[in-house]
Structure formats: C-alpha cells, structure tokens
Coordinates of C-alpha atoms in Angstrom, one line a residue:
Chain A
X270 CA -18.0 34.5 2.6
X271 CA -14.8 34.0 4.2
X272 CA -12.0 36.6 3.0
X273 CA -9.4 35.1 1.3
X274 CA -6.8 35.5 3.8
X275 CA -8.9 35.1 7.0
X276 CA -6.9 32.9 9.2
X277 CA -9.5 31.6 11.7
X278 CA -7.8 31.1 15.6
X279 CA -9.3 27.5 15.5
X280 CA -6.4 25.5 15.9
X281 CA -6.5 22.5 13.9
X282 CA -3.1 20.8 14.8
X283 CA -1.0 20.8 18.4
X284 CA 2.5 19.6 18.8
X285 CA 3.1 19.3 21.9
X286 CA 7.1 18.3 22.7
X287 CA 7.4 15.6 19.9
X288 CA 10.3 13.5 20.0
X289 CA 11.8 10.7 17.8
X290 CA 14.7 9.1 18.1
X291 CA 16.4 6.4 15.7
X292 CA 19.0 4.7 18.1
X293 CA 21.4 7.5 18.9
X294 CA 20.0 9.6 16.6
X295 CA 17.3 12.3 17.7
X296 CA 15.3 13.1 14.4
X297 CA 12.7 15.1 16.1
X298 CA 13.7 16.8 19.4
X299 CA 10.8 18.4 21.6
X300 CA 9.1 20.2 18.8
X301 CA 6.2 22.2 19.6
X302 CA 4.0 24.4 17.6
X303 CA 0.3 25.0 16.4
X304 CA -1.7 25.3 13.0
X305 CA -5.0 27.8 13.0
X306 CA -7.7 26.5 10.6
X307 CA -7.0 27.4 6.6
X308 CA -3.1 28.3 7.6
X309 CA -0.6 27.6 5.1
X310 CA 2.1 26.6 7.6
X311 CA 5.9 26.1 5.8
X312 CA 8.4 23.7 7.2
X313 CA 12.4 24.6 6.3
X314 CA 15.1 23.4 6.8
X315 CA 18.2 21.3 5.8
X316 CA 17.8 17.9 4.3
X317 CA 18.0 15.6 7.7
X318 CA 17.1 18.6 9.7
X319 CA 13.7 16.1 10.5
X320 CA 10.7 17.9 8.7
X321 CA 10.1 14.4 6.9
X322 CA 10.1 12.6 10.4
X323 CA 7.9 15.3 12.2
X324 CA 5.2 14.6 9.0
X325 CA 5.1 11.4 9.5
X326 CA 4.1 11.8 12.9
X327 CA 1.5 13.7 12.6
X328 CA 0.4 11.3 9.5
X329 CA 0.3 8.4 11.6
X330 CA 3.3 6.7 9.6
X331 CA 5.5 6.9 12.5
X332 CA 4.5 6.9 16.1
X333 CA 6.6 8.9 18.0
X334 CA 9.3 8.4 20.7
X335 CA 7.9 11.1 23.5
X336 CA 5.4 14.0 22.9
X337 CA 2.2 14.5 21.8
X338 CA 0.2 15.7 19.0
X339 CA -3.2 16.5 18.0
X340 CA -4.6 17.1 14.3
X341 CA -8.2 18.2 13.9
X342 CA -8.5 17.4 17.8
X343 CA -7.8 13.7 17.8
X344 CA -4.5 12.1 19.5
X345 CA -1.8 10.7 16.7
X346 CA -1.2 8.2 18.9
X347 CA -4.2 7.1 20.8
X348 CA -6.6 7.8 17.6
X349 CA -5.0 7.0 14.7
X350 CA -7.7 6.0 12.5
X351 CA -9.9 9.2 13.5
X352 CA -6.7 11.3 12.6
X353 CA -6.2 9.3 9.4
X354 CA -9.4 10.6 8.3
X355 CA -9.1 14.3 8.7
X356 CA -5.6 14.5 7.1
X357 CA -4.7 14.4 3.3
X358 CA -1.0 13.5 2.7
X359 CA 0.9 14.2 -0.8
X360 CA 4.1 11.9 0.3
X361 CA 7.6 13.4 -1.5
X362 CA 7.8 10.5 -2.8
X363 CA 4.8 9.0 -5.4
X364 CA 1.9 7.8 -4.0
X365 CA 0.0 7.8 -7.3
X366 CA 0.2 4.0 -9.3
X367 CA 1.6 4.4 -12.7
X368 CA 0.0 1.2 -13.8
X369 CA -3.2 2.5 -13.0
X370 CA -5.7 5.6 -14.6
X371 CA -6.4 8.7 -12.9
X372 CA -10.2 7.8 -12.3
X373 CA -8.6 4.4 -11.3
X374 CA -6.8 6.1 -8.4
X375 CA -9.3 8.4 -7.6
X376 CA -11.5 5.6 -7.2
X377 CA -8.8 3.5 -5.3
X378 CA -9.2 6.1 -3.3
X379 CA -12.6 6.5 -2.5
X380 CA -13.1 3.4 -1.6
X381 CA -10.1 3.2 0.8
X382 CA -11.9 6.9 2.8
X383 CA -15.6 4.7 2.5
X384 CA -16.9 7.7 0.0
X385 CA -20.8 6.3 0.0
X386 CA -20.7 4.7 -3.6
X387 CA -24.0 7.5 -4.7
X388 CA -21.5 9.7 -4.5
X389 CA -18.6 8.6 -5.6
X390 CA -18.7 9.0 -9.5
X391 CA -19.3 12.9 -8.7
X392 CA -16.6 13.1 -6.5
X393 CA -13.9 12.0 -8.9
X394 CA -15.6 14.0 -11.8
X395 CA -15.1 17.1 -9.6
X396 CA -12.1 16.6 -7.9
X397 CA -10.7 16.1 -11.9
X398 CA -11.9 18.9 -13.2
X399 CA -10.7 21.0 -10.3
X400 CA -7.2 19.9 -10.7
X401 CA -7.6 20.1 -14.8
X402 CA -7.3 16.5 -15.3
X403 CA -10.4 15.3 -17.1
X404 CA -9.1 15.1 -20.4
X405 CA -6.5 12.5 -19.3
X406 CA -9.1 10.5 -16.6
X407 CA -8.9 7.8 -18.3
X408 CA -4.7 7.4 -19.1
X409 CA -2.8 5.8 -17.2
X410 CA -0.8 7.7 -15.3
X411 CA 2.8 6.4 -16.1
X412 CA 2.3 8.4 -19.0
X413 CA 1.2 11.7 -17.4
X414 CA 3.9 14.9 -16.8
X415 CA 5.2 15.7 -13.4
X416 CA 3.0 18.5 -12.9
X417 CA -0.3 16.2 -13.5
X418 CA 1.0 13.7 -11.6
X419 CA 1.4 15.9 -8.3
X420 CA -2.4 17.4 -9.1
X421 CA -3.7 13.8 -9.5
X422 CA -2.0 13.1 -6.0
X423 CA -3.4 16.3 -4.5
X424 CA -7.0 15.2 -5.9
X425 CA -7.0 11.7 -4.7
X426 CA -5.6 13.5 -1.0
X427 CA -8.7 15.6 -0.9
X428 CA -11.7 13.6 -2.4
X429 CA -12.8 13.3 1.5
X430 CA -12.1 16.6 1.8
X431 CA -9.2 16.4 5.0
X432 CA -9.6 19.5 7.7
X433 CA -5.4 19.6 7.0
X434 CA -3.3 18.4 3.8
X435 CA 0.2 17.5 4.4
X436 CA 2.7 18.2 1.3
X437 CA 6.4 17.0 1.4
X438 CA 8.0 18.8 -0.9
X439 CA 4.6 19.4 -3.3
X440 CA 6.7 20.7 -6.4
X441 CA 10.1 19.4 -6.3
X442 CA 11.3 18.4 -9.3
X443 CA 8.5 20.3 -11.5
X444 CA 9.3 23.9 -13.6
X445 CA 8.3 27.0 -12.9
X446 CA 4.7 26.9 -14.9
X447 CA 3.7 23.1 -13.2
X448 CA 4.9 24.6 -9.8
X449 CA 2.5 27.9 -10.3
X450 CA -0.4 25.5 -11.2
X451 CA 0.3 23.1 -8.5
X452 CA 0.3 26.3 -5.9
X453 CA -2.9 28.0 -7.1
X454 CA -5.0 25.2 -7.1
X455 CA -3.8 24.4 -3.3
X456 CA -4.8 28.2 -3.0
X457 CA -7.9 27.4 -4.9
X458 CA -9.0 24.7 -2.3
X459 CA -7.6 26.6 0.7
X460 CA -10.2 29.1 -0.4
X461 CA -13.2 26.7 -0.9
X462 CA -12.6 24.4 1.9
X463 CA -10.5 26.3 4.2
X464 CA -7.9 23.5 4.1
X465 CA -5.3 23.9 6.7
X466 CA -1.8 23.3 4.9
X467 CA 1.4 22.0 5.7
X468 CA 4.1 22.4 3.6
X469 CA 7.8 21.3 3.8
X470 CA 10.0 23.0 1.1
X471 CA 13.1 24.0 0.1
X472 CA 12.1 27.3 -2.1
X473 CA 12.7 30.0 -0.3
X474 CA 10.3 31.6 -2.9
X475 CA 7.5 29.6 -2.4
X476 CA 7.4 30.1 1.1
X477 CA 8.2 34.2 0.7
X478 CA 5.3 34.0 -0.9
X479 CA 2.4 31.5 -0.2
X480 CA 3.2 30.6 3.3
X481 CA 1.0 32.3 6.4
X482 CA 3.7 31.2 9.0
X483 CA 7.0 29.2 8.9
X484 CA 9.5 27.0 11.3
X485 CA 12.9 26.6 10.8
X486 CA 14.1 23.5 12.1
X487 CA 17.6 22.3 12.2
X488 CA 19.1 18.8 13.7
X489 CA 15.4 17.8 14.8
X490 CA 14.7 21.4 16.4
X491 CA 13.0 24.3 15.7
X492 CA 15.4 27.1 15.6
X493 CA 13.0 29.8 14.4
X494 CA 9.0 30.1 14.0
X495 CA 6.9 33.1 12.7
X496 CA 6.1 34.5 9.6
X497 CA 8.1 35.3 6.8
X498 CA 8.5 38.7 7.0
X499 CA 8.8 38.4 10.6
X500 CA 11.6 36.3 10.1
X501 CA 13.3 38.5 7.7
X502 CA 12.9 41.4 10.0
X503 CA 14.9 39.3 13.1
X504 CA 18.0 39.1 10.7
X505 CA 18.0 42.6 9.6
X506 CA 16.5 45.2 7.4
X507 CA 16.7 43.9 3.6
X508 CA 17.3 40.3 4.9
X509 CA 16.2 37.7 2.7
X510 CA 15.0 34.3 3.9
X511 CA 18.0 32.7 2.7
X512 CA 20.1 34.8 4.9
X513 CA 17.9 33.7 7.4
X514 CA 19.0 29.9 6.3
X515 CA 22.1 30.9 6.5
X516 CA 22.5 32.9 9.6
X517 CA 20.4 30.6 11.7
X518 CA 21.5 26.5 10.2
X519 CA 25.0 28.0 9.1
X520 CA 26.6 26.3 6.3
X521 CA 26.8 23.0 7.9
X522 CA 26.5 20.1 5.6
X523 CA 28.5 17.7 7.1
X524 CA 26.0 15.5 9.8
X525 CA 25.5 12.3 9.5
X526 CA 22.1 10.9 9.7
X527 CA 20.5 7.7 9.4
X528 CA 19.5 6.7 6.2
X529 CA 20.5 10.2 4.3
X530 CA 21.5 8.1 1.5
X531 CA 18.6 6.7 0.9
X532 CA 16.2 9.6 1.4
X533 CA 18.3 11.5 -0.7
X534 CA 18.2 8.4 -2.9
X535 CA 14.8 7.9 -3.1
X536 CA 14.2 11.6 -3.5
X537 CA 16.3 11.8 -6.4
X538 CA 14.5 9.2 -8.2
X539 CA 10.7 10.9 -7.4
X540 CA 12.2 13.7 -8.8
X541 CA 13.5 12.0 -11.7
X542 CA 9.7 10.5 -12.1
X543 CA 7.9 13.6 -11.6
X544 CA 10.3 15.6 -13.7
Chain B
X282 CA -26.7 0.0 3.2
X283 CA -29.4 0.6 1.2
X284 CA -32.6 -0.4 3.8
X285 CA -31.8 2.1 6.1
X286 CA -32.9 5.0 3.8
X287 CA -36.0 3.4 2.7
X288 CA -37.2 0.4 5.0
X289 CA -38.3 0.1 8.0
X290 CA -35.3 1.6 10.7
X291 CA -33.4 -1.6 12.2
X292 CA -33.9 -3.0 15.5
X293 CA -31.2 -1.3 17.3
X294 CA -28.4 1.6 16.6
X295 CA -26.0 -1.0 17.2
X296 CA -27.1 -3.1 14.7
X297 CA -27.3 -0.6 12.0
X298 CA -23.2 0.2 13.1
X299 CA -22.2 -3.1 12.6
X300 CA -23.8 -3.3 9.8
X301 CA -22.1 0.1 8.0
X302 CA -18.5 -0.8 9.9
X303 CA -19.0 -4.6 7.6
X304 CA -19.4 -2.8 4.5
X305 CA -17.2 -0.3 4.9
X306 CA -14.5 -2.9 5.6
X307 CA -15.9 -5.0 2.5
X308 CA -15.7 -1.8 0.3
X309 CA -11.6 -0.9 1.4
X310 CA -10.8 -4.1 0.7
X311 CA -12.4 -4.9 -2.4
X312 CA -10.9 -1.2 -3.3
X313 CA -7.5 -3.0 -3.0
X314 CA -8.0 -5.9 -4.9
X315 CA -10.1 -4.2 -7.6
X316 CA -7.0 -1.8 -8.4
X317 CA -4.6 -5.0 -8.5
X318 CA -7.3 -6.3 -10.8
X319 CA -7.8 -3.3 -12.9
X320 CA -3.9 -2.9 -13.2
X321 CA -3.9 -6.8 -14.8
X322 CA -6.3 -5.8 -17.2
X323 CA -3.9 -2.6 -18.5
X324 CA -1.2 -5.5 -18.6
X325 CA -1.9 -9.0 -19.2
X326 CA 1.2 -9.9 -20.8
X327 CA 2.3 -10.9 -17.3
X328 CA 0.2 -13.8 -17.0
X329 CA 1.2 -15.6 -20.5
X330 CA 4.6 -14.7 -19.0
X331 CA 4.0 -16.9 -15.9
X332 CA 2.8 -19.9 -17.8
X333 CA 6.0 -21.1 -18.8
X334 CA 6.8 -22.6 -15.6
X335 CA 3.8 -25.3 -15.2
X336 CA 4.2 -25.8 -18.7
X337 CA 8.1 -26.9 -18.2
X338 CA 7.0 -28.9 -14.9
X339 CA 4.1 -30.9 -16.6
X340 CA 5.8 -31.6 -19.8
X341 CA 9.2 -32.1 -18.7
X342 CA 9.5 -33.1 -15.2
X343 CA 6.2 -35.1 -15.1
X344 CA 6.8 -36.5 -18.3
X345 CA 10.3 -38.2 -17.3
X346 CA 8.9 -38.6 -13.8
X347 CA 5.5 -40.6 -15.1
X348 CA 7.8 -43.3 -16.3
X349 CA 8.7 -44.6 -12.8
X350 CA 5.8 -46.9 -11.6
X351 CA 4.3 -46.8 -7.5
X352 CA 4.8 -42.9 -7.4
X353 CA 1.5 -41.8 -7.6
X354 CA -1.2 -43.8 -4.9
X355 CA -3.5 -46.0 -5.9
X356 CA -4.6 -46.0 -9.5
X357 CA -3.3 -42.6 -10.3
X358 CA -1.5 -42.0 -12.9
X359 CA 1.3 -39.5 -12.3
X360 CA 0.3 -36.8 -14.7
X361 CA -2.6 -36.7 -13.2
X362 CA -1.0 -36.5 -9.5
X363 CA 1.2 -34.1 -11.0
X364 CA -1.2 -31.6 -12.2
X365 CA -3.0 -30.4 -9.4
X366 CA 0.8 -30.3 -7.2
X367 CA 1.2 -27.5 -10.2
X368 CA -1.7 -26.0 -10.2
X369 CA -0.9 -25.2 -6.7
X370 CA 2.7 -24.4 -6.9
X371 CA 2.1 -22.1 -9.7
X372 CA -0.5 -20.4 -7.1
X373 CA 2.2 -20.4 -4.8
X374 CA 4.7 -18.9 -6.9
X375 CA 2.7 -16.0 -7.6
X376 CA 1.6 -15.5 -3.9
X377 CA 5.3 -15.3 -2.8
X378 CA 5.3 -12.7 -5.6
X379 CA 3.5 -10.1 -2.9
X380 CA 6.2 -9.6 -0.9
X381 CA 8.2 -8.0 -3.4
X382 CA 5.5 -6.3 -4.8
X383 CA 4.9 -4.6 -0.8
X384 CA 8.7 -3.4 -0.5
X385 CA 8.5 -1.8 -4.6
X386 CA 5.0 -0.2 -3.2
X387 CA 7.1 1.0 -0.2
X388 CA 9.8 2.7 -1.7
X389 CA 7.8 4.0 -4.2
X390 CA 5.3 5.9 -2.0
X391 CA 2.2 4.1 -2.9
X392 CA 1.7 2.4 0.2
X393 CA 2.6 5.4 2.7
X394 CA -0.6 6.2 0.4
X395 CA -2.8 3.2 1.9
X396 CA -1.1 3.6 5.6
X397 CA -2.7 7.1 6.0
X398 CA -5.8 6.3 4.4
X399 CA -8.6 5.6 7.4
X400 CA -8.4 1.7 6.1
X401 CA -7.9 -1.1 8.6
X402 CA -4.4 -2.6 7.9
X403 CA -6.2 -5.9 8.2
X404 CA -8.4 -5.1 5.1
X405 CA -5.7 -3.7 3.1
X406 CA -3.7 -6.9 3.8
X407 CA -7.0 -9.2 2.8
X408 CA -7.5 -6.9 -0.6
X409 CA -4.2 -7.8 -1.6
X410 CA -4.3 -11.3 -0.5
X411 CA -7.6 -11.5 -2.4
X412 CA -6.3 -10.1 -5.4
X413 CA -3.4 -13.0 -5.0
X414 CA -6.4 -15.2 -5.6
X415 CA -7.6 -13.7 -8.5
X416 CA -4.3 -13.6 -10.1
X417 CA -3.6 -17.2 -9.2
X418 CA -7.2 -18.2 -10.8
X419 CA -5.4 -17.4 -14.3
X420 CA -3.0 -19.9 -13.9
X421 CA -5.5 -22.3 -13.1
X422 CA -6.8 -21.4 -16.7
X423 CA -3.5 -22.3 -18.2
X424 CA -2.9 -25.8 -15.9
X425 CA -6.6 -26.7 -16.9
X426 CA -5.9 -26.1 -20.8
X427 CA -2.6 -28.4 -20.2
X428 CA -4.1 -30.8 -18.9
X429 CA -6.6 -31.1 -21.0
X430 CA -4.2 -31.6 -23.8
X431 CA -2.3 -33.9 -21.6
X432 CA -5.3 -36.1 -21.3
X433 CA -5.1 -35.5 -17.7
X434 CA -8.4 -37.1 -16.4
X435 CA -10.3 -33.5 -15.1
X436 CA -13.6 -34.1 -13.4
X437 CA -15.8 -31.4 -14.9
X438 CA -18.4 -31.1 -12.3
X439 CA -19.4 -27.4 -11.7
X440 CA -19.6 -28.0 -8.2
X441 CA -16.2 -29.4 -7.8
X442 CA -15.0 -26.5 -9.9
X443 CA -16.5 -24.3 -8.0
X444 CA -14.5 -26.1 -4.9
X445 CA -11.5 -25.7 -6.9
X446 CA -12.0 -22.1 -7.5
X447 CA -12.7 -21.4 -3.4
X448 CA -9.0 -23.8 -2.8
X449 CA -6.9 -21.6 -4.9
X450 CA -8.4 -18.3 -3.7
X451 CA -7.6 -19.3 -0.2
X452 CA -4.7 -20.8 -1.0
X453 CA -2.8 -17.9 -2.4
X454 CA -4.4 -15.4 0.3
X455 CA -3.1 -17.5 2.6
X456 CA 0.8 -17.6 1.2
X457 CA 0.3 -13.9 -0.4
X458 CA 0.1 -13.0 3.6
X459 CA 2.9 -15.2 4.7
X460 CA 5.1 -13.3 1.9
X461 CA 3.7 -10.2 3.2
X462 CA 4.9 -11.0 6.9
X463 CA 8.4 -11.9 5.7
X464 CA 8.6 -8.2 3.4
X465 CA 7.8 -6.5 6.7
X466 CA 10.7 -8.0 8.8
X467 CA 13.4 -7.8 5.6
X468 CA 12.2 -4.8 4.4
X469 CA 14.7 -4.5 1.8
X470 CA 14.2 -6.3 -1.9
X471 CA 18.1 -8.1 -1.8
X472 CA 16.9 -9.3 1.7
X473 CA 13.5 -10.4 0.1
X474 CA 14.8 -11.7 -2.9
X475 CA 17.3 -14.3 -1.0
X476 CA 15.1 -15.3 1.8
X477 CA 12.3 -15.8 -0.3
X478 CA 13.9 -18.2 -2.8
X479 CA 14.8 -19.8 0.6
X480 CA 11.4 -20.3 1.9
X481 CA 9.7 -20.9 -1.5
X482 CA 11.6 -23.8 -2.3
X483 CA 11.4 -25.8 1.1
X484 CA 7.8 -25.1 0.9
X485 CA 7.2 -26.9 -2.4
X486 CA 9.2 -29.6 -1.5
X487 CA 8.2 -30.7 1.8
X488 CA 4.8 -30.8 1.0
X489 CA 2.8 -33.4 -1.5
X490 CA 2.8 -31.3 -4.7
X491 CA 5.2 -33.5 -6.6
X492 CA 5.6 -37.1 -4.5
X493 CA 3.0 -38.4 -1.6
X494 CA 3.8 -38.1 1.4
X495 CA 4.7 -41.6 2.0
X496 CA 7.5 -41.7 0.1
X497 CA 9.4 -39.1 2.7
X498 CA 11.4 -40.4 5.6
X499 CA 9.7 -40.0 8.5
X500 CA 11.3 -36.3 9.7
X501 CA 10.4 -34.9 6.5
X502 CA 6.8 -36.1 6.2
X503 CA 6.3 -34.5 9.6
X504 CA 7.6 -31.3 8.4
X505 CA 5.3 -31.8 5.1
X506 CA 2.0 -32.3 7.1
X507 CA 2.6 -29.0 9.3
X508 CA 2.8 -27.2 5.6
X509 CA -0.7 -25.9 4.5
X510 CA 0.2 -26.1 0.7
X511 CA 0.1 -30.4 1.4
X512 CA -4.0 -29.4 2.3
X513 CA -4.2 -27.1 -0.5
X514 CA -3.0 -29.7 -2.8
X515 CA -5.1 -32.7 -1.2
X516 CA -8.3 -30.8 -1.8
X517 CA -7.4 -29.9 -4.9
X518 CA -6.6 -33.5 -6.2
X519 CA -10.1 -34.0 -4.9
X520 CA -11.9 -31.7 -6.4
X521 CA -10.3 -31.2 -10.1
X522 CA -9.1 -35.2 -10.7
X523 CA -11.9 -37.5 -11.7
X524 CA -9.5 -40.4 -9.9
X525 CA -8.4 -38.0 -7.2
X526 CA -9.2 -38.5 -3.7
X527 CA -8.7 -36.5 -0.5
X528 CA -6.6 -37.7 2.2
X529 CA -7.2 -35.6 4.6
X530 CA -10.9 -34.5 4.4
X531 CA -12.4 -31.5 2.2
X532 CA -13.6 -30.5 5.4
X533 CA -10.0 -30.7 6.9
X534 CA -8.0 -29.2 4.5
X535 CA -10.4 -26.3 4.2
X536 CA -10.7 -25.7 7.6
X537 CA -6.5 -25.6 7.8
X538 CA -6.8 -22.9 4.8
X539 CA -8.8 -20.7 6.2
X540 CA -7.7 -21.4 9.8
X541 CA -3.9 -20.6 8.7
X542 CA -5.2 -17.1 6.4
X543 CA -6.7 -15.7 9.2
X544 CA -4.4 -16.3 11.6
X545 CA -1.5 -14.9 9.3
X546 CA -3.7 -12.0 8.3
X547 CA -4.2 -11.4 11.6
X548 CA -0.4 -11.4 12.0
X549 CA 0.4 -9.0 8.8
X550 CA -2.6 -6.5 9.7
X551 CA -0.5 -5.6 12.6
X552 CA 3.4 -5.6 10.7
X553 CA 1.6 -4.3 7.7
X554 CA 2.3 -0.7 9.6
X555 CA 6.0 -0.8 10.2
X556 CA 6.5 -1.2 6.6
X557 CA 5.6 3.2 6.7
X558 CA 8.3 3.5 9.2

C-alpha cells in the first residue's frame, strides 16, 4: 500500500529547454523542469505568461520551436502517438460534446484509446460511478452542471488510465462545493492509480493546498520553482503565495500577446458553459 | 481479434500485429462516425430541415427547366436527369457542411479532445468523412420519396441500390475531406463561411448535376470533367434511373471516387493536426 503522500523519485515527465515561439513572440522560453510519479505539479502564472502553450507541448497539440520533452519516457516530438497514450488532457476549454450522453462520450472515448470492446462496458460503468455520474449516464450532457461536466471530462481522460493527466484550469468557472468535488476525486485517483498531475491555475488556494510542487512562469519563463511553502518562505516569514505573485510577476498587465483576445475570449465563454 | 484467444496461434507475430493495428484503426474510426451518428439520433429535426432544398430544386427549377426540349441526352426526360444531379448536390451540400462543423469542434475544445487521443489523424478524418455518408444517405431517402411522387422513372433493383448507396457514401467522404482541408488552412468560420460558398457553388455548376456536359463551351466542360462530383453523378444516373446510363463507366467513376477520397484523406490526415495549434 502506497502512503497517500508518497511521492515516488520516478520521473514521469522531463522538460528539457522547451521553446516556442509565435513570430516575434517567445511563448515558451527555455523551460526546464521535471514531474516524479503521482506528483501534483501546479503551473502559475499570469494569463499569457505561456502555461497553456508549454501544455500543449507536452500534449502533443503543438510541437515545439527548440527543446525537448519527455512524458512517461517517450519523446513529444519523435513519439507522439506513444506519448498520446500515456497522457490524459482536461483542455480549459470543453472537450466533452453536449449533443452527446455521458456513456456516449465515455464510449467515444474508448474506442478512440482501442479499450478491447470485453472491457469496455465495465470501464465506463466504473469510471461513472467514480466520478458520481451514473444517475445522469444516459443525459445528454448539454444539460449537465459545470461541476459534472468537468468530472465527465476527467472520466473520459482516464478510462485508459494515463501515467500523467494534464488539467488547464480543472475548476474555473465552478463554486466552491463543484471545485471541492472536482479536487477530491483527482485526489481519489492520484491515490488509486498514482496519477502524476499537472495542473495550471489561477487559485492561489488550490495550489496552497493540493499542489506537491509549483512553477511560476512569467513571459514564457519560469521565474520560480519549488513547493509552496518553499516558495512562501523565499518571500518572507508570513508570506502568502499571492505576495509571491506579486513580488516575483509584479503588477504588470499591460503585454501584448498573440491572440490574448481570443484566449481570453474563448475562456470566457467555457466558463460561461461550465458555470 | 477474437481467434487469437481461442484458435490455433497465427502463422507469424507479424501477422497477428497487422491484424490488431487494422482493427484498432477500424474501431477509432467507426468511434468517430458512431458519435456523429448517435448525436443525429438525439436530433433529427436537422435532416427534415435539409430537405427543403432538393425539394425547391426538383419542383421548381426542374419543373420550369423540363419545359425546354434537347436538355437532357437521349430519351431522358429532364426530371429524371434532374434527380440524381440532386441527389448528389444535396450530398454535397451536406459534405461542405464538415468544414464548419471542424472549426465549431475547434474552438470548442472537442477536437483538442481527438488530437491527444492515440488515434491516427487519418482515421479520425475517415470517421467523420464516413459519417458524412451516412448523413448524406438520409437525403437520398427524401430525393427517392420525391421522385417517386414525381414519377421520376427509379430502377428498383437491389443491386443497383445497393450501388447507389456505395456512390453517395463515397461521394460525401470524399467532399466531407475536401471541406476539411479548406477548414484547416482558413481556420476561422467568417473565412470558412465566404470561401466555402465560393467553392460550393463552382463545384455544382461546372460539373453535370443540372445540364450535360455537352451543352458547356469547351473551357468549361474541361473544368467539369476534372470535378469528381460529374462521376458521382454519372454513376448515379446509372444506377438509380431506369433510363439512365453511364458515361463514363461504373468502373470509371468509382475508381475516380475512391481514387480522389484517398488521396484527399491522405492530404487532411496530415492538416487535420494544425487545426490543435
């Protein structure tokens, strides 16, 4: 039995200088950093700062400029389709289909990771009723809440069961019950699968509180790395991680990126839908 | 899949690979068309929707259209011509529909859901072109029941249904694909939205749908036989007009079907992945 909290020093995912640049822009510049197995690893940072960017790397969505990256030991560049198998992604955005049913997806879904069909039907039934969704297996989902919604997404993310789950922003938009859910059933599977996680956020809360390790990354770099309290304890005593925000990005608001406007668009309307 | 567990092992490793890698493949993309499938089911209404149009083009257009004599070939009447030219414009129309459909999915989220997913792009792109097909087959339920009533003459032999089933499958995978190419250059759904009322149009026109091809001056019919809808709808006035005969060759027009869909899924398998970008 593996301790709750018993980070493994297996590391599941190396970043190894990872660049991308959009024209002039430099989204991701040199990043480097590793994930241990069952880690829950927290990304911060402003919006723009490039945590969106560096997840799609390591998703496969995006193929860097420069760098290198491994998740679950296979190359994001050179072995896509070996990576795409050992990662779950929850996108910020909705990656469930409204005009479909929960079992629908979930079986979208097993198809699209080959689940042997003998196994399938148990599968979805489980991966349900882990993430309370049973009853409503059969709506569609355009009518669930938000909160259901991002536990259907984390279900159909981990029917293969991924060595690491990627979560953009898991519980933006949801209150504070639907966001306590959505965190102890990722705690739930951390536990029974020793999921690695990785997290980007923007509640200092969350990560204060269910993160094992955090970066800080600010115009494409990371400015700080370590864990919470450790990076409390850099700014001073009785330092809170938003004075860490603050003392480290400053209050700068005013870059330009490409295509803010529309990430900030688009997230405004997945929050809108999940909310 | 099933022999290896209980019959005797396969010849070779290799074999038994291939064998798993083809159903796996069959199995993603059958994933993607049952879900287009399923979500038809939850809402039908969209096909009764898409009816109107063949309806307006047979009973309008064709009717003022069947007056003029020496349109149609040979003893064809022009209702009759006309039909299967809708049958396989309405196909169209809902093929060109995909494109859209890919840039909603996009900013949506739902297909940064298929990207990461261990899929080939190719067999995503052939689950949705396959699903195209079975969308379009609904419309040729609708074009059938008018022209029934239009006393269209329809040659009811299974075979030759089947045939027609098989052209409008391929037919609408193949220009499903083709909208799926253009949605990964434009990207955008103001882009898609201008360029494919562009492209939709010229491709309807210049082919044989609604006039033969010897009617067009001579630049225009060359443009009309490099379009694959004019061999979508020769085989179909073949197969679903008791009076209708191929021009080109069943054999012909198939071959340029499914010659043209691989080639452009070939194409779209490899864009398919910028649209996550």
């Amino acid at each position: 039995m593996l301790m709750p909290d018993a980070l493994s020093s297996e590391t599941v995912v190396e970043v190894r200088d990872l660049t991308r640049r959009f024209g002039d822009l430099v989204a991701v510049d040199q990043v480097s950093l590793t994930v241990g197995r069952s880690e829950i690893f927290g990304l911060m940072g402003p919006n723009g700062a490039g945590k969106s960017t560096l997840i799609r790397m390591l998703t496969t969505l995006l193929p860097p400029t420069s760098g290198a990256a491994t998740v679950a030991g296979y190359d994001v560049v050179r072995q896509p389709a070996e990576v795409r198998r050992q990662l779950g992604y929850v996108p910020q955005l909705l990656s469930a289909d409204g005009s479909l049913t929960g079992y629908e997806n979930l079986l979208l879904s097993a198809r699209l990771y080959g689940i042997p069909r003998k196994e399938r039907a148990e599968r979805i039934a489980r991966a349900l009723a882990r993430m309370d969704l049973a009853g409503a297996a059969n709506h569609l989902v355009a009518h669930y809440s938000g909160g259901m919604i991002r536990r259907l997404e984390i279900a159909q993310s981990l029917l293969h069961r991924p060595k690491v789950l990627f979560l953009d922003e898991p519980t933006v938009g949801l209150d504070p019950a639907a966001r306590e859910i959505v965190w102890h059933r990722l705690l739930d599977l951390r536990e029974s699968f020793q999921t690695t996680m990785i997290v980007t956020t923007h509640r200092m809360d969350e990560i204060d509180e269910y993160c094992h390790r955090v970066a800080l990354i600010d115009r494409g770099r990371i400015v700080a790395t370590g864990t919470p309290a450790e990076l409390k304890a850099g700014i001073g005593p009785g330092a809170t991680l938003d004075d860490v925000f603050i003392r480290l990005v400053g209050a700068h608001d005013d870059h330009e990126t490409e295509g803010e406007y529309g990430a900030v668009r688009r997230e405004r309307r997945a929050a809108q839908k999940h909310g | 899949m099933q022999f290896a567990a209980n019959a005797a092992p396969p010849r070779n490793m290799a074999d038994l690979a291939v064998r798993r890698a083809i159903a796996l493949y069959a199995a993603q993309t059958w994933g993607v068309a049952a879900a287009e499938i399923q979500k038809l089911a939850h809402d039908p209404l969209e096909l009764v929707t898409r009816a109107v149009q063949p309806v307006l083009w047979l009973l309008l257009f064709g009717e003022v259209m069947a007056q003029i004599r020496g349109v149609a070939p040979g003893n064809l009447r022009y209702l009759d011509f006309l039909a299967a030219g809708i049958l396989a414009q309405s196909c169209l129309f809902v093929a060109i529909f995909y494109g859209i459909s890919a840039i909603w999915e996009r900013d949506l989220g739902v297909l940064q859901r298929y990207l990461v997913s261990p899929a080939p792009r190719s067999a995503l792109v052939m689950g949705k072109a396959l699903s195209a097909g079975v969308r379009a087959l609904s419309q040729a339920v609708i074009v059938y029941l008018l022209a029934v009533i239009l006393h269209v003459g329809i040659r009811f032999n299974p075979l030759a249904m089947i045939g027609v089933v098989g052209v409008i499958i391929l037919g609408s995978a193949l220009f499903s694909t083709f909208s799926l190419i253009i949605a990964c250059i434009v990207k955008t759904r103001e882009r898609f939205m201008g360029i494919g009322q562009v492209l939709t149009m010229p491709v309807f026109f210049a082919s044989n749908a609604i006039y033969p091809l010897s009617l067009m001056p001579a630049w225009l019919r060359a443009i009309s036989r490099a379009n694959p809808l004019t061999y979508e709808v020769d085989a179909l006035r073949d197969l679903m007009l008791a009076a209708g005969r191929t021009e080109y060759g069943l054999l012909a027009d198939f071959g340029i079907l499914l010659g043209a869909t691989l080639m452009l899924t070939a194409i779209a398998g490899r864009m398919y992945g910028r649209m996550g970008f």
